Coordinates of C-alpha atoms in Angstrom, one line a residue:
M1 CA 51.9 103.3 77.0
T2 CA 51.3 106.9 76.8
S3 CA 52.1 109.0 79.9
S4 CA 51.0 112.1 81.6
M5 CA 54.5 112.7 83.0
T6 CA 55.4 116.0 84.7
T7 CA 57.9 117.2 82.1
R8 CA 59.3 120.7 81.4
R9 CA 60.4 122.4 78.2
L10 CA 63.9 123.8 78.1
Q11 CA 64.9 127.3 77.0
V12 CA 67.8 126.3 74.8
V13 CA 70.5 128.9 73.8
S14 CA 73.3 128.7 71.4
P15 CA 76.3 128.3 71.7
V16 CA 75.7 125.6 74.4
P17 CA 76.7 127.0 77.8
A18 CA 78.9 125.0 80.3
D19 CA 77.2 121.9 81.7
I20 CA 77.1 123.2 85.3
D21 CA 75.6 126.5 84.1
I22 CA 72.8 124.6 82.3
A23 CA 72.3 122.4 85.3
N24 CA 72.1 125.4 87.7
S25 CA 69.7 127.3 85.4
V26 CA 66.9 124.7 85.7
Q27 CA 65.0 124.5 89.0
P28 CA 64.5 120.7 89.7
L29 CA 61.0 119.4 90.5
H30 CA 60.5 118.0 94.0
I31 CA 61.4 114.4 93.8
S32 CA 57.9 113.3 95.1
E33 CA 56.4 114.8 91.9
I34 CA 58.8 112.5 89.8
A35 CA 57.8 109.6 92.0
K36 CA 54.1 110.4 91.6
D37 CA 54.5 110.1 87.8
L38 CA 55.7 106.6 88.3
N39 CA 52.7 105.7 90.6
L40 CA 55.0 105.5 93.5
N41 CA 53.5 106.6 96.9
P42 CA 55.5 107.8 99.9
N43 CA 55.6 104.2 101.3
H44 CA 57.7 103.2 98.3
Y45 CA 60.6 105.5 98.9
D46 CA 62.7 107.3 101.5
L47 CA 63.5 111.0 100.8
Y48 CA 67.1 112.2 100.7
G49 CA 66.5 115.9 100.6
K50 CA 64.2 117.6 98.1
Y51 CA 65.6 116.1 94.9
K52 CA 66.7 112.5 95.6
A53 CA 64.9 109.5 97.0
K54 CA 65.8 105.8 97.7
V55 CA 63.2 103.6 96.0
L56 CA 62.6 100.5 98.2
L57 CA 62.9 96.9 96.8
S58 CA 59.5 96.1 98.1
V59 CA 58.2 97.8 94.9
I60 CA 59.4 94.7 93.0
D61 CA 57.4 92.4 95.2
E62 CA 54.3 94.6 95.0
L63 CA 54.4 94.6 91.2
E64 CA 55.4 91.0 90.8
G65 CA 52.6 90.1 88.4
A66 CA 52.8 93.3 86.3
R67 CA 54.2 93.1 82.8
D68 CA 57.5 94.7 81.9
G69 CA 58.1 97.6 79.5
Y70 CA 60.6 97.6 76.6
Y71 CA 64.3 97.3 77.6
V72 CA 67.0 99.2 75.7
V73 CA 70.8 99.2 76.2
V74 CA 73.1 102.0 75.0
G75 CA 76.6 101.0 73.8
G76 CA 79.0 102.7 71.4
I77 CA 81.7 102.4 68.8
T78 CA 85.3 102.2 70.1
P79 CA 85.7 105.6 71.6
T80 CA 88.3 108.4 71.5
P81 CA 89.8 109.4 74.9
L82 CA 87.2 112.3 74.8
G83 CA 84.2 109.9 74.9
E84 CA 81.5 109.8 72.3
G85 CA 78.5 110.8 74.4
K86 CA 76.8 107.5 75.5
S87 CA 75.5 109.0 78.8
T88 CA 74.4 112.1 76.9
T89 CA 72.6 110.1 74.3
T90 CA 70.9 107.9 76.9
V91 CA 69.6 111.0 78.8
G92 CA 68.6 112.8 75.5
L93 CA 66.7 109.8 74.3
C94 CA 64.7 109.5 77.5
Q95 CA 64.0 113.2 77.5
A96 CA 62.6 112.8 73.9
M97 CA 60.5 109.7 74.9
G98 CA 59.0 111.4 78.0
A99 CA 58.8 115.1 77.2
F100 CA 58.0 114.9 73.4
L101 CA 56.7 111.4 72.5
D102 CA 54.5 111.1 75.6
K103 CA 55.9 107.6 76.7
K104 CA 56.5 106.3 80.2
V105 CA 60.3 106.1 80.4
V106 CA 63.0 105.6 83.0
T107 CA 66.7 106.2 82.5
C108 CA 69.0 103.7 84.4
L109 CA 72.5 105.0 85.0
R110 CA 75.6 104.1 86.9
Q111 CA 76.6 106.4 89.9
P112 CA 79.9 108.0 89.0
S113 CA 83.0 107.8 91.2
Q114 CA 84.2 111.0 92.9
G115 CA 87.8 110.2 91.9
P116 CA 87.5 111.2 88.2
T117 CA 85.1 114.1 89.1
F118 CA 88.1 115.8 90.8
G119 CA 90.7 114.2 88.4
I120 CA 90.8 114.3 84.6
K121 CA 87.4 113.1 83.4
G122 CA 85.0 115.4 85.3
G123 CA 81.4 114.2 86.1
A124 CA 79.2 111.8 84.3
A125 CA 75.7 113.3 84.3
G126 CA 75.4 113.6 80.6
G127 CA 76.1 116.9 79.0
G128 CA 74.7 120.0 77.4
Y129 CA 70.9 120.0 77.4
S130 CA 70.8 116.2 78.2
Q131 CA 71.7 115.9 81.8
V132 CA 70.7 114.4 85.1
I133 CA 70.1 117.0 87.9
P134 CA 71.0 118.2 90.4
M135 CA 74.3 117.6 88.7
D136 CA 76.5 118.4 91.7
E137 CA 74.5 115.9 93.9
F138 CA 74.7 113.2 91.1
N139 CA 78.5 113.5 90.8
L140 CA 79.4 113.9 94.5
H141 CA 78.1 112.0 97.5
L142 CA 74.6 111.1 96.1
T143 CA 72.9 109.0 98.8
G144 CA 76.1 107.5 100.2
D145 CA 76.3 104.2 98.4
I146 CA 79.9 104.5 97.5
H147 CA 80.8 105.4 101.1
A148 CA 78.9 102.3 102.2
I149 CA 80.9 100.2 99.8
T150 CA 84.2 101.8 101.0
A151 CA 83.2 101.0 104.7
A152 CA 82.2 97.4 103.9
N153 CA 85.3 96.8 101.8
N154 CA 87.7 98.1 104.4
L155 CA 85.9 96.2 107.2
L156 CA 86.7 93.0 105.3
A157 CA 90.3 94.1 104.7
A158 CA 90.7 94.7 108.5
A159 CA 89.2 91.3 109.3
I160 CA 91.7 89.5 107.0
D161 CA 94.8 91.0 108.5
T162 CA 93.5 90.8 112.1
R163 CA 92.7 87.0 111.6
I164 CA 96.2 86.3 110.4
F165 CA 97.6 88.2 113.3
H166 CA 95.6 86.3 115.9
E167 CA 96.2 83.0 114.4
A168 CA 99.9 83.6 114.4
T169 CA 100.0 84.2 118.1
Q170 CA 97.5 81.6 119.5
S171 CA 97.1 77.8 119.9
D172 CA 94.1 76.1 118.2
K173 CA 92.3 75.8 121.6
A174 CA 92.9 79.4 122.5
L175 CA 91.5 80.5 119.1
L176 CA 88.4 78.4 119.6
N177 CA 87.9 79.7 123.1
R178 CA 88.1 83.3 121.9
L179 CA 86.0 82.7 118.8
C180 CA 83.3 80.9 121.0
P181 CA 83.5 82.6 124.4
P182 CA 81.5 81.1 127.3
N183 CA 78.2 82.8 128.4
K184 CA 77.3 83.6 132.0
E185 CA 76.5 79.9 132.6
G186 CA 79.9 78.9 131.3
K187 CA 78.5 77.3 128.1
R188 CA 80.1 78.0 124.7
S189 CA 78.1 78.2 121.4
F190 CA 78.6 79.0 117.8
A191 CA 77.6 82.4 116.4
D192 CA 74.9 81.7 113.6
I193 CA 77.4 82.7 110.8
M194 CA 79.9 80.0 112.0
F195 CA 77.5 77.2 110.9
R196 CA 78.2 78.3 107.3
R197 CA 81.9 77.5 107.8
L198 CA 81.1 74.3 109.7
K199 CA 78.8 73.1 106.9
K200 CA 81.5 73.9 104.3
L201 CA 84.0 71.7 106.3
G202 CA 81.4 68.9 106.6
I203 CA 81.2 69.2 110.4
S204 CA 77.6 68.7 111.6
K205 CA 78.1 69.4 115.4
D206 CA 76.1 72.1 117.2
K207 CA 78.4 72.9 120.2
P208 CA 82.1 74.0 120.3
D209 CA 82.8 71.6 123.1
E210 CA 81.9 68.6 120.9
L211 CA 84.7 69.3 118.3
T212 CA 87.6 66.9 118.1
P213 CA 91.1 68.5 118.2
E214 CA 91.4 67.9 114.4
E215 CA 87.9 69.6 113.9
V216 CA 89.0 72.5 116.2
K217 CA 92.0 73.1 114.0
K218 CA 90.0 72.9 110.8
F219 CA 87.3 75.3 112.1
A220 CA 89.3 77.8 114.0
R221 CA 92.4 78.1 111.9
L222 CA 91.8 79.7 108.4
D223 CA 95.6 79.5 107.8
I224 CA 95.4 82.3 105.2
D225 CA 98.4 82.4 102.8
P226 CA 99.4 86.1 102.8
D227 CA 100.8 85.9 99.3
S228 CA 97.5 84.8 98.0
I229 CA 95.4 87.7 99.3
T230 CA 93.7 89.5 96.5
W231 CA 91.5 91.8 98.7
R232 CA 92.8 95.4 98.9
R233 CA 91.6 98.5 100.7
V234 CA 89.7 101.1 98.8
M235 CA 88.8 104.9 98.8
D236 CA 87.0 107.1 96.4
V237 CA 89.8 109.4 95.6
N238 CA 92.4 109.3 92.8
D239 CA 95.6 108.8 94.9
R240 CA 98.5 107.2 93.0
F241 CA 100.7 107.0 96.1
L242 CA 98.3 104.4 97.6
R243 CA 98.7 101.9 94.7
K244 CA 101.4 100.0 96.7
I245 CA 101.8 100.3 100.4
T246 CA 103.2 98.4 103.4
I247 CA 101.0 97.6 106.4
G248 CA 101.7 96.3 109.9
Q249 CA 104.7 98.6 110.7
G250 CA 103.4 99.5 114.2
P251 CA 105.1 98.0 117.2
E252 CA 102.0 96.3 118.4
E253 CA 101.7 94.4 115.1
K254 CA 104.7 92.2 116.1
G255 CA 106.5 92.5 112.8
M256 CA 103.6 91.2 110.7
V257 CA 104.4 93.4 107.8
R258 CA 103.0 92.8 104.2
E259 CA 102.7 94.7 101.0
T260 CA 99.2 95.6 99.7
G261 CA 97.6 98.6 98.2
F262 CA 94.4 100.7 97.7
D263 CA 92.0 100.5 94.7
I264 CA 89.4 103.2 93.9
S265 CA 86.1 102.3 95.7
V266 CA 84.2 101.6 92.5
A267 CA 86.8 98.8 91.7
S268 CA 85.7 96.9 94.8
E269 CA 84.0 93.6 94.2
I270 CA 81.3 94.8 96.6
M271 CA 80.3 97.4 93.9
A272 CA 80.0 94.5 91.3
V273 CA 78.0 92.5 93.9
L274 CA 75.7 95.5 94.3
A275 CA 75.2 95.8 90.6
L276 CA 74.5 92.1 90.0
T277 CA 72.4 91.3 93.0
T278 CA 68.6 90.6 92.6
S279 CA 67.4 90.8 96.2
L280 CA 68.6 91.4 99.8
S281 CA 68.9 87.7 100.4
D282 CA 70.9 87.3 97.1
M283 CA 73.2 90.1 98.2
R284 CA 73.8 88.5 101.5
E285 CA 74.8 85.2 99.8
R286 CA 77.1 87.0 97.3
L287 CA 78.8 89.1 99.9
G288 CA 79.5 85.9 102.0
K289 CA 80.8 84.0 99.1
M290 CA 83.5 86.7 98.1
V291 CA 86.9 85.0 98.0
I292 CA 89.7 87.0 99.6
G293 CA 92.6 84.6 98.9
N294 CA 93.5 81.0 99.7
S295 CA 94.5 78.9 102.7
K296 CA 98.1 77.5 102.6
A297 CA 96.5 74.2 101.5
G298 CA 95.0 76.0 98.4
D299 CA 91.4 76.2 99.5
P300 CA 89.4 79.4 98.9
I301 CA 88.7 81.6 101.9
T302 CA 85.6 83.6 101.9
A303 CA 84.0 86.5 103.8
D304 CA 81.8 84.1 105.6
D305 CA 84.8 82.0 106.7
L306 CA 86.0 85.2 108.4
G307 CA 82.6 85.6 110.0
V308 CA 81.9 89.1 108.4
G309 CA 79.3 88.4 105.6
G310 CA 76.4 89.4 107.8
A311 CA 78.1 92.7 108.9
L312 CA 78.9 93.6 105.3
T313 CA 75.2 93.2 104.4
V314 CA 74.2 95.4 107.2
L315 CA 76.5 98.1 106.0
M316 CA 75.0 97.7 102.5
K317 CA 71.4 97.3 103.4
D318 CA 70.4 100.9 102.3
A319 CA 72.8 100.9 99.4
I320 CA 70.7 98.2 97.7
N321 CA 67.9 100.7 97.1
P322 CA 68.3 102.6 93.8
T323 CA 68.3 106.5 93.9
L324 CA 65.5 108.3 92.0
M325 CA 66.5 111.5 90.3
Q326 CA 65.4 113.5 87.2
T327 CA 66.6 114.8 83.9
L328 CA 66.6 118.5 82.8
E329 CA 63.2 117.9 81.2
G330 CA 61.7 116.2 84.3
T331 CA 61.8 112.6 83.2
P332 CA 62.7 110.0 85.9
V333 CA 66.2 108.5 86.4
L334 CA 67.3 105.6 88.6
V335 CA 71.0 105.9 89.6
H336 CA 72.4 102.8 91.1
A337 CA 75.9 101.1 91.3
G338 CA 78.9 102.1 89.3
P339 CA 81.2 99.1 88.7
F340 CA 84.5 99.5 86.7
A341 CA 83.9 98.7 83.1
N342 CA 87.2 96.7 82.7
I343 CA 87.8 94.5 85.9
A344 CA 84.0 94.5 86.4
H345 CA 81.1 94.6 84.0
G346 CA 80.4 98.4 83.7
N347 CA 76.7 98.4 84.0
S348 CA 74.2 99.9 86.4
S349 CA 72.2 97.6 88.7
I350 CA 69.9 94.8 87.9
V351 CA 67.4 95.8 90.7
A352 CA 67.1 99.4 89.2
D353 CA 66.3 97.9 85.8
K354 CA 63.8 95.5 87.3
I355 CA 62.0 98.2 89.3
A356 CA 62.0 100.5 86.2
L357 CA 60.6 97.9 83.9
K358 CA 57.7 97.2 86.2
L359 CA 57.0 101.0 86.8
V360 CA 56.9 101.9 83.1
G361 CA 54.8 98.9 82.2
P362 CA 53.8 97.5 78.7
G363 CA 54.6 100.1 76.0
G364 CA 57.0 102.1 78.4
F365 CA 60.7 102.1 77.9
V366 CA 63.7 101.6 80.2
V367 CA 67.0 102.8 78.8
T368 CA 70.3 101.8 80.4
E369 CA 73.9 102.5 79.5
A370 CA 76.8 100.0 79.2
G371 CA 80.3 101.4 79.9
F372 CA 83.0 101.7 77.1
G373 CA 82.4 100.5 73.5
S374 CA 80.0 97.7 72.7
D375 CA 82.8 95.1 72.5
I376 CA 83.1 95.6 76.3
G377 CA 80.0 97.2 77.8
T378 CA 77.2 95.6 75.6
E379 CA 79.0 92.2 75.6
K380 CA 79.1 92.2 79.4
F381 CA 75.5 93.5 79.6
M382 CA 74.4 90.5 77.5
N383 CA 76.6 87.7 78.8
I384 CA 76.8 88.7 82.5
K385 CA 74.0 91.1 83.5
C386 CA 71.2 89.5 81.4
R387 CA 72.2 86.0 82.6
Y388 CA 71.8 86.9 86.2
S389 CA 68.8 89.1 85.8
G390 CA 66.8 86.9 83.4
L391 CA 65.8 90.1 81.5
T392 CA 65.8 90.4 77.7
P393 CA 66.5 93.6 75.8
Q394 CA 64.6 94.4 72.6
C395 CA 67.0 97.1 71.2
A396 CA 70.6 98.0 71.5
I397 CA 71.9 101.4 70.5
V398 CA 75.4 102.0 69.1
V399 CA 76.4 105.6 69.6
A400 CA 78.9 107.0 67.0
T401 CA 80.5 110.3 66.2
I402 CA 82.2 111.5 63.1
R403 CA 85.2 112.4 65.2
A404 CA 85.7 108.8 66.4
L405 CA 85.1 107.3 62.9
K406 CA 87.7 109.6 61.4
M407 CA 90.1 108.4 64.0
H408 CA 89.3 104.8 63.1
G409 CA 89.8 105.6 59.4
G410 CA 93.4 106.7 60.0
G411 CA 93.1 110.2 61.4
P412 CA 95.7 111.8 63.7
E413 CA 95.9 110.8 67.4
V414 CA 93.2 112.3 69.6
V415 CA 94.6 113.3 73.0
A416 CA 92.4 114.6 75.9
G417 CA 93.3 118.2 76.7
R418 CA 95.0 118.9 73.3
P419 CA 93.1 120.8 70.5
L420 CA 91.7 118.6 67.8
D421 CA 93.6 118.2 64.5
R422 CA 92.0 120.0 61.6
A423 CA 91.0 116.7 60.1
Y424 CA 88.4 116.4 62.8
T425 CA 86.9 119.8 62.3
S426 CA 86.7 120.0 58.5
E427 CA 85.0 117.7 56.0
N428 CA 86.9 114.5 55.1
V429 CA 84.4 111.9 53.7
A430 CA 87.2 109.4 52.9
L431 CA 88.4 109.2 56.5
V432 CA 84.8 108.7 57.7
E433 CA 84.2 105.9 55.1
A434 CA 87.4 104.2 56.1
G435 CA 86.5 104.4 59.8
C436 CA 83.1 102.8 59.4
V437 CA 84.7 99.4 59.5
N438 CA 84.7 99.9 63.3
L439 CA 81.0 100.7 63.4
T440 CA 80.2 97.7 61.1
R441 CA 81.8 95.3 63.5
H442 CA 80.1 96.7 66.5
I443 CA 76.7 96.4 64.6
S444 CA 77.3 92.8 63.6
N445 CA 78.6 91.8 67.0
T446 CA 75.5 93.3 68.7
K447 CA 73.0 91.9 66.2
A448 CA 74.3 88.4 67.0
Y449 CA 72.5 88.7 70.4
G450 CA 69.1 88.8 68.7
V451 CA 68.3 92.4 69.3
N452 CA 67.5 95.2 66.9
V453 CA 70.4 97.6 66.5
V454 CA 69.8 101.4 66.1
V455 CA 72.8 103.6 65.4
A456 CA 72.7 107.1 67.1
V457 CA 75.1 109.5 65.4
N458 CA 75.9 112.2 68.1
M459 CA 76.2 115.2 65.8
F460 CA 78.7 118.0 66.3
S461 CA 78.5 121.4 64.6
T462 CA 81.5 120.7 62.5
D463 CA 80.0 117.5 60.9
S464 CA 79.0 117.8 57.3
E465 CA 75.9 116.3 55.6
A466 CA 78.0 114.2 53.3
E467 CA 79.9 112.7 56.3
L468 CA 76.6 112.0 58.1
N469 CA 75.1 110.3 55.0
V470 CA 78.1 108.0 54.8
V471 CA 77.6 106.8 58.4
R472 CA 73.9 106.3 58.0
N473 CA 74.4 104.3 54.7
S474 CA 77.2 102.2 56.2
A475 CA 75.0 101.4 59.2
L476 CA 72.1 100.3 57.2
N477 CA 74.3 98.2 54.9
A478 CA 75.8 96.5 58.0
G479 CA 72.3 95.4 59.2
A480 CA 71.3 98.1 61.6
F481 CA 67.5 98.5 62.0
D482 CA 67.9 102.3 61.6
A483 CA 70.6 105.0 61.9
V484 CA 69.6 108.4 63.2
I485 CA 71.3 111.8 63.5
C486 CA 70.9 113.3 67.0
T487 CA 71.4 116.8 68.3
H488 CA 70.4 116.2 72.0
H489 CA 73.5 117.9 73.4
A490 CA 72.5 121.2 71.7
H491 CA 68.7 120.8 71.8
G492 CA 67.8 118.4 74.6
G493 CA 65.0 115.8 74.0
K494 CA 63.8 117.6 70.9
G495 CA 67.2 116.7 69.3
A496 CA 66.5 113.0 69.9
V497 CA 62.9 112.6 68.8
D498 CA 63.9 110.8 65.6
L499 CA 66.0 108.4 67.8
G500 CA 63.0 107.8 70.0
N501 CA 60.8 106.9 67.1
A502 CA 63.4 104.6 65.7
V503 CA 63.9 102.9 69.1
Q504 CA 60.2 102.4 69.5
K505 CA 59.9 100.7 66.1
A506 CA 62.9 98.6 66.8
C507 CA 61.4 97.4 70.1
E508 CA 58.1 96.6 68.5
N509 CA 59.6 94.7 65.7
V510 CA 62.1 92.4 67.4
T511 CA 61.7 88.8 66.2
Q512 CA 64.6 86.8 67.8
P513 CA 65.1 85.5 71.3
L514 CA 68.2 86.6 73.3
K515 CA 71.3 84.6 72.3
F516 CA 74.4 84.5 74.4
L517 CA 77.9 84.5 73.0
Y518 CA 78.8 81.3 74.9
P519 CA 77.3 78.7 77.1
L520 CA 78.4 78.6 80.7
D521 CA 79.2 74.8 80.7
I522 CA 82.2 75.0 78.6
S523 CA 85.7 75.5 79.9
I524 CA 87.1 78.9 81.1
K525 CA 89.5 78.9 78.1
E526 CA 86.8 78.2 75.6
K527 CA 84.7 81.1 76.9
I528 CA 87.7 83.5 76.7
E529 CA 88.3 82.4 73.2
A530 CA 84.7 83.0 72.1
I531 CA 84.9 86.6 73.3
A532 CA 88.4 87.0 71.7
R533 CA 86.9 85.9 68.3
S534 CA 84.3 88.6 68.6
Y535 CA 87.2 91.1 68.9
G536 CA 88.7 89.7 65.7
A537 CA 91.4 87.8 67.3
A538 CA 92.8 84.7 65.5
G539 CA 93.8 83.1 68.8
V540 CA 94.7 83.5 72.5
E541 CA 98.0 83.2 74.2
Y542 CA 98.1 82.6 78.0
S543 CA 101.0 83.5 80.3
E544 CA 102.3 81.0 82.8
Q545 CA 100.5 82.8 85.6
A546 CA 97.2 82.8 83.6
E547 CA 97.5 79.1 83.0
K548 CA 98.1 78.5 86.7
Q549 CA 95.1 80.6 87.7
I550 CA 92.7 78.9 85.2
E551 CA 93.8 75.6 86.6
M552 CA 93.2 76.7 90.2
Y553 CA 89.8 78.2 89.6
S554 CA 88.7 75.1 87.6
K555 CA 89.9 72.9 90.5
Q556 CA 88.1 75.1 93.0
G557 CA 84.8 74.6 91.0
F558 CA 84.5 78.1 89.6
S559 CA 84.8 77.2 85.8
D560 CA 81.0 77.6 85.2
L561 CA 81.1 81.4 85.8
P562 CA 80.8 83.9 82.9
I563 CA 83.8 85.8 81.7
C564 CA 84.5 89.5 82.3
M565 CA 87.4 90.6 80.0
S566 CA 89.6 93.3 81.3
K567 CA 90.8 95.0 78.1
T568 CA 91.6 98.4 76.8
Q569 CA 88.5 100.3 75.6
Y570 CA 90.4 102.1 72.8
S571 CA 90.7 99.2 70.4
F572 CA 89.0 95.9 69.6
S573 CA 92.5 94.4 70.2
H574 CA 94.8 94.6 73.2
T575 CA 96.8 97.4 71.6
P576 CA 95.2 100.9 72.0
S577 CA 96.8 102.3 68.9
Q578 CA 95.2 99.6 66.6
K579 CA 92.2 101.5 65.4
G580 CA 89.4 100.4 62.9
A581 CA 88.6 96.7 63.0
P582 CA 91.9 94.8 63.5
S583 CA 91.9 91.1 62.9
G584 CA 94.3 88.1 62.9
F585 CA 96.0 89.2 66.1
V586 CA 96.8 86.9 69.0
L587 CA 95.1 88.2 72.3
P588 CA 97.5 87.8 75.2
I589 CA 96.0 86.9 78.6
R590 CA 98.5 88.2 81.3
D591 CA 96.6 87.0 84.4
V592 CA 93.2 85.6 85.4
R593 CA 91.4 86.6 88.5
A594 CA 87.9 86.0 90.0
S595 CA 85.1 87.9 91.6
I596 CA 83.4 84.9 93.1
G597 CA 80.7 86.8 95.0
A598 CA 79.8 89.0 92.0
G599 CA 79.9 85.9 89.9
F600 CA 82.5 86.2 87.2
I601 CA 86.1 85.3 86.2
Y602 CA 88.1 88.3 84.8
P603 CA 91.1 87.7 82.5
L604 CA 93.5 90.6 82.4
V605 CA 94.6 91.6 78.8
G606 CA 97.6 93.8 79.6
T607 CA 97.9 96.1 82.6
M608 CA 94.9 97.7 84.2
S609 CA 95.1 100.4 86.8
T610 CA 92.6 100.1 89.5
M611 CA 93.7 103.3 91.3
P612 CA 93.8 106.3 88.9
G613 CA 96.2 109.2 89.6
L614 CA 95.7 112.9 89.4
P615 CA 97.2 114.9 86.5
T616 CA 99.3 118.1 86.9
R617 CA 96.1 120.2 86.7
P618 CA 93.2 118.2 88.0
C619 CA 89.5 119.3 87.6
F620 CA 89.5 120.4 91.3
F621 CA 91.2 123.7 90.3
E622 CA 87.9 124.8 88.7
I623 CA 85.6 123.6 91.6
D624 CA 84.3 125.9 94.3
V625 CA 81.1 127.1 96.0
D626 CA 79.2 130.3 95.5
I627 CA 79.3 131.4 99.2
T628 CA 76.1 133.6 98.6
T629 CA 73.8 130.9 97.1
G630 CA 75.6 127.8 98.2
K631 CA 75.6 126.5 94.6
V632 CA 78.6 124.4 93.4
L633 CA 80.7 126.1 90.6
G634 CA 83.0 124.6 88.0
L635 CA 81.9 120.9 87.8
S636 CA 82.2 119.6 84.3

């Protein structure tokens, strides 16, 4: 589909200025103009200032019979700690499609956490001349979705500890009387949400007074085992001192002290629920099904058992609507959800993709990014996100850099904040050739899903023609549909026109249906082992704790869920220092946990931090406001 999108041409300068300076140099279009390009009228969205709008889910219902556009996912090779430019490539490709190739296109991105924005990593709006703007609004509060998740998560945390407290100090009858207080006529009744617990318990009575003493005990007493609680509090700040805390030390809590901790907000299961939900009713069910721990008898306790599922949905009812923004060249962006890419699936939301596919229509393109390398992000996109969405991608991009390939070929260690070794800034064709084993495995793994694979080489000024030719030839020999050199960081959409043409051809020439890596009806262990084989592992080793958890989840009826591996992004294996394409190793599973509401089991390979810390010199040293113009300074 050709488009008459309201795009703008960039005035590119060299050397490339700082990201925030480029972002501040471009005056964004009013978001209503971006919406109009997508045939959205003011009834379809709620404005949040001049440059952001929430697109309402009713758009999906209105366009129910409309055909979808092409669906493209952007993954990458195993990255260096500096990142290889997946977000930048995603944005640059869409700028090329919309501003230069006259295609209807929507970029679908995750919302970044504020923690890393003020910590080490900085923002996540892309970079150079391929960015989402306004960059400061994108990286900071946006439209409040993460704040809504924080509030909902912590309401549930408060409900858990309060319920334990009240159950410890009251008889069964007193609990029932307080849970179902009499009305003015002296009659007791169940709140609507309580019927969910009654149904789960197999109790079909309508009035509290009809319950037998045994039924009163079953209904009113959740009997939560404090040692089994997996639900932690969250906040959207990197704060290492909250990783492990003690709660209940006030005198009114009557000595009910327990150890817990905080995670960063984007690690909350509620974020993963938001990303995987397909409608408001689906989100209500998923939030209610979230398991927070077990009873002392070993039964799972859910948010609905605590009576809080409805309230969580109310806090999340606006967050379910994706946020419309724009790129530097005026192409539309839907920003929605930002789940962790290790303990969760690292992809933006299903509802944003569904809305976008309808809006671009046949011949249009929706491009979304999957967090970390393709072994993690693209694998979870296919086996978790596409399973729940029912959507089928036609093309998968693998982003590569000469820098990362040299590292995989045996180059010196790359450390964030330290100058690059000379090996990375001068020609070394042999290192690149050796490192292409990593790219080759990512291509073959991704091709196995039935999509056409296009390699995008994110070019740096120090890359030589000989090095770039090695990558292109290796990619084509490994079965890539095409391999394209891109300069979108330095030139914006113009630098990704060849990539845009390659992606269009790849989408038009797809010949296979979507194939998953594993079926859902095999055991938890068999699914884990299928994913481990894709990493190059010869086998899997389970700790005693992992064995115990797998047995428990299987007994509780959760073995038919997909698997979300929590593994380092810096190697195919569990050891970050193993570069290239390691094989023959045994993958150790330390623990196995579950996000039942989101809908996956997540095995832990090694230790994963769910609350980052701040370095000695965090990014916040650079961040300030111009008190004359009100513009944000120093965001990276």
